[in-house]
Amino acid sequence: MPRRGGCFDNAVVADDLTGATTVGALLARIGVQPTVILDHHQLAEVANPDDEVIIVSTDSRPMPPEVAFGRVHTASGVLRDLGAQHFSKRIDTTCRGCIGAETEGMMTAVGDDAVAVIVPAMPQSNRVVAGGYSLINSVLLSRTDVARDIRTPVTESHLPTLFRSQFSVPVAHVGLTDVVGGADQVAARLTELRAAGNAAFLVDAVSLDDIDTIAQAVVGLGWE
């Protein structure tokens, strides 16, 4: 992907402050010094293209879909214009909020050929996805207390079903069989599903090794 100007490569758009600071802490732990911007309205004024990673919170999780889309689209466009080449959309691992609208907000800002690889798992917090189902501490997402959140409830544990109700683009599912088969197998499956017309891909993950495998596959593909 050609550089658009600026000096930094990596942009993360989070749906709330907690997500933004969590990503920042995880990056700092591996020696990357991110810049976290808490007010998306000031992103264009305060973002420094010399930073290695810029993380911005759009505070959009409880917003209506059209508002969430707009905030993420605008923030992603600013980051693109600053020179971002690698985009990550931080979502809630319990899948609260307008994940489809937010993800498509980023996709449409990045480019017409952009796709989304979605991995709503944090195994170190006992949040995993297996067979397309979200499990928290071995309990189906829709049966947990978090699913009864007053502002952003979740009534569906089967994430392909949940996401297909939120996205306007086709959503495909990559299961554990492919993930445990390694990065090459994941890449091959993603390529096959993309050729079939899908633009968003939910991928199972039950361990950090699984997430590393998915990341390796995505980096190797070099897609937007």
XYZ file of C-alpha atoms in Angstrom:
224
model
C 0.000 0.000 0.000
C 1.603 3.337 -0.986
C 2.557 5.806 1.725
C 0.229 8.794 1.830
C 2.639 11.160 3.590
C 3.578 11.597 7.227
C 5.931 9.438 9.274
C 3.800 6.985 11.189
C 2.242 3.730 10.045
C -0.173 2.461 12.664
C -3.584 3.766 13.664
C -6.043 2.358 16.180
C -9.601 3.634 16.578
C -11.286 2.496 19.799
C -14.966 2.714 20.667
C -14.317 3.983 24.199
C -11.636 5.287 26.529
C -11.091 1.936 28.250
C -10.435 0.221 24.951
C -8.012 2.928 23.871
C -5.982 2.819 27.074
C -5.980 -0.991 27.115
C -4.472 -1.100 23.632
C -1.963 1.540 24.668
C -0.918 -0.472 27.711
C -0.532 -3.667 25.685
C 1.638 -1.884 23.117
C 3.749 -0.229 25.812
C 4.335 -3.641 27.354
C 6.122 -4.788 24.190
C 8.177 -1.616 23.887
C 6.006 0.469 21.558
C 5.228 3.981 22.784
C 1.759 4.904 21.549
C 0.036 8.260 21.682
C -3.525 8.015 23.011
C -5.911 10.804 22.012
C -9.011 10.902 24.160
C -11.084 13.474 22.253
C -11.751 12.479 18.663
C -12.920 16.024 17.899
C -9.340 17.247 18.379
C -7.630 14.458 16.454
C -6.661 16.580 13.450
C -5.233 19.331 15.660
C -3.253 17.286 18.184
C -2.169 14.148 16.301
C 1.543 14.093 15.535
C 2.481 12.192 12.361
C 5.912 11.533 13.893
C 4.333 9.187 16.474
C 4.783 5.476 15.906
C 1.211 4.566 16.828
C -1.783 6.849 17.300
C -4.793 5.566 19.232
C -7.998 7.588 19.359
C -11.244 6.994 21.235
C -14.438 7.943 19.409
C -16.607 7.245 22.483
C -19.100 5.686 20.098
C -20.070 2.371 21.689
C -23.507 3.488 22.956
C -24.225 5.708 19.958
C -26.814 4.979 17.233
C -25.323 3.197 14.198
C -25.250 6.292 11.992
C -23.436 8.319 14.658
C -20.956 5.523 15.390
C -20.277 5.119 11.669
C -19.685 8.833 11.218
C -17.303 9.191 14.138
C -15.158 6.240 13.107
C -15.223 7.212 9.438
C -14.080 10.745 10.223
C -11.342 9.656 12.647
C -10.072 7.012 10.236
C -9.992 9.551 7.405
C -7.901 11.959 9.456
C -5.472 9.174 10.371
C -5.294 8.085 6.734
C -4.444 11.629 5.666
C -1.711 11.767 8.319
C -0.109 8.719 6.707
C -1.542 5.696 8.512
C -1.136 2.483 6.558
C -2.142 -0.139 9.101
C -5.574 0.289 10.668
C -7.027 -1.503 13.666
C -10.568 -1.092 14.980
C -10.654 -1.777 18.702
C -14.077 -3.249 19.546
C -15.554 -4.576 22.766
C -14.666 -8.258 23.149
C -18.165 -8.790 24.552
C -19.496 -7.378 21.272
C -21.498 -4.506 22.719
C -22.179 -1.514 20.537
C -22.547 -1.035 16.791
C -19.653 -3.184 15.643
C -20.890 -3.396 12.065
C -21.381 0.353 11.673
C -18.053 1.179 13.310
C -16.096 -1.357 11.286
C -17.649 -0.210 8.038
C -16.911 3.375 9.049
C -13.235 2.471 9.058
C -13.416 0.332 5.925
C -15.006 3.072 3.834
C -12.426 5.597 5.016
C -9.463 3.325 4.289
C -10.407 2.542 0.696
C -12.816 0.833 -1.664
C -10.864 -2.424 -1.472
C -10.685 -2.582 2.338
C -11.734 -5.685 4.244
C -12.176 -6.413 7.947
C -10.741 -9.383 9.839
C -12.575 -9.514 13.169
C -11.198 -11.376 16.189
C -13.306 -10.480 19.270
C -11.285 -12.611 21.679
C -9.075 -11.848 24.660
C -7.994 -15.269 25.934
C -6.028 -13.803 28.846
C -9.395 -12.555 30.159
C -11.165 -15.844 29.359
C -13.003 -14.336 26.394
C -12.801 -16.662 23.397
C -14.622 -17.456 20.156
C -15.147 -21.095 19.131
C -17.478 -22.348 16.414
C -18.507 -18.734 15.939
C -19.821 -18.570 19.513
C -18.544 -16.011 22.010
C -17.772 -17.528 25.415
C -16.811 -15.684 28.593
C -15.442 -17.903 31.340
C -16.986 -20.840 29.407
C -20.448 -19.194 29.470
C -22.263 -18.153 26.296
C -22.086 -14.385 25.865
C -25.865 -13.904 25.860
C -26.105 -15.686 29.225
C -23.612 -13.443 31.009
C -24.281 -10.354 33.074
C -22.462 -8.157 30.576
C -25.012 -9.097 27.904
C -27.681 -7.395 29.998
C -25.878 -4.057 29.894
C -28.552 -1.342 30.061
C -27.061 0.857 27.333
C -25.654 -1.787 24.977
C -27.242 -5.209 25.602
C -26.214 -8.285 23.604
C -28.831 -10.963 22.898
C -26.914 -13.174 20.450
C -23.936 -15.426 21.249
C -23.434 -16.694 17.688
C -21.283 -13.920 16.258
C -21.786 -14.658 12.545
C -25.511 -14.181 13.154
C -24.939 -11.047 15.232
C -22.572 -9.443 12.737
C -24.677 -10.288 9.683
C -27.488 -8.314 11.279
C -25.197 -5.279 11.633
C -23.058 -5.232 8.474
C -24.137 -4.169 5.005
C -21.276 -6.171 3.444
C -21.193 -9.984 3.402
C -19.697 -11.568 6.543
C -17.923 -14.952 6.533
C -16.697 -17.160 9.380
C -13.273 -18.814 9.664
C -13.347 -21.664 12.180
C -10.816 -23.172 14.541
C -10.010 -25.981 12.115
C -8.346 -23.466 9.822
C -6.772 -21.473 12.672
C -5.056 -24.479 14.242
C -3.881 -25.422 10.754
C -1.539 -22.440 10.794
C -1.122 -19.049 9.156
C -0.921 -20.402 5.613
C -4.201 -22.263 6.036
C -5.906 -19.194 7.504
C -4.624 -17.078 4.614
C -5.850 -19.618 2.083
C -9.292 -19.735 3.685
C -9.543 -15.934 3.828
C -8.527 -15.727 0.181
C -11.166 -18.288 -0.770
C -13.889 -16.498 1.179
C -12.918 -13.120 -0.250
C -13.068 -14.501 -3.773
C -16.621 -15.608 -2.955
C -17.558 -11.975 -2.342
C -17.133 -11.558 1.411
C -15.604 -8.390 2.840
C -15.736 -9.023 6.600
C -14.374 -12.140 8.281
C -15.040 -13.336 11.816
C -12.223 -15.623 12.947
C -12.311 -18.044 15.890
C -9.583 -17.781 18.545
C -9.219 -19.514 21.907
C -5.571 -18.706 22.710
C -2.997 -15.985 22.177
C -1.219 -18.368 19.810
C -4.390 -18.419 17.693
C -4.419 -14.627 17.563
C -0.750 -14.587 16.549
C -1.531 -17.088 13.793
C -4.346 -14.912 12.469
C -2.130 -11.828 12.594
C 0.611 -13.602 10.670
C -1.902 -14.624 8.013
C -3.243 -11.089 7.658
C 0.213 -9.526 7.462
C 1.227 -12.076 4.874
C -1.784 -11.325 2.691
C -1.016 -7.609 2.641
C -4.637 -6.606 2.151
C -6.028 -3.191 3.012
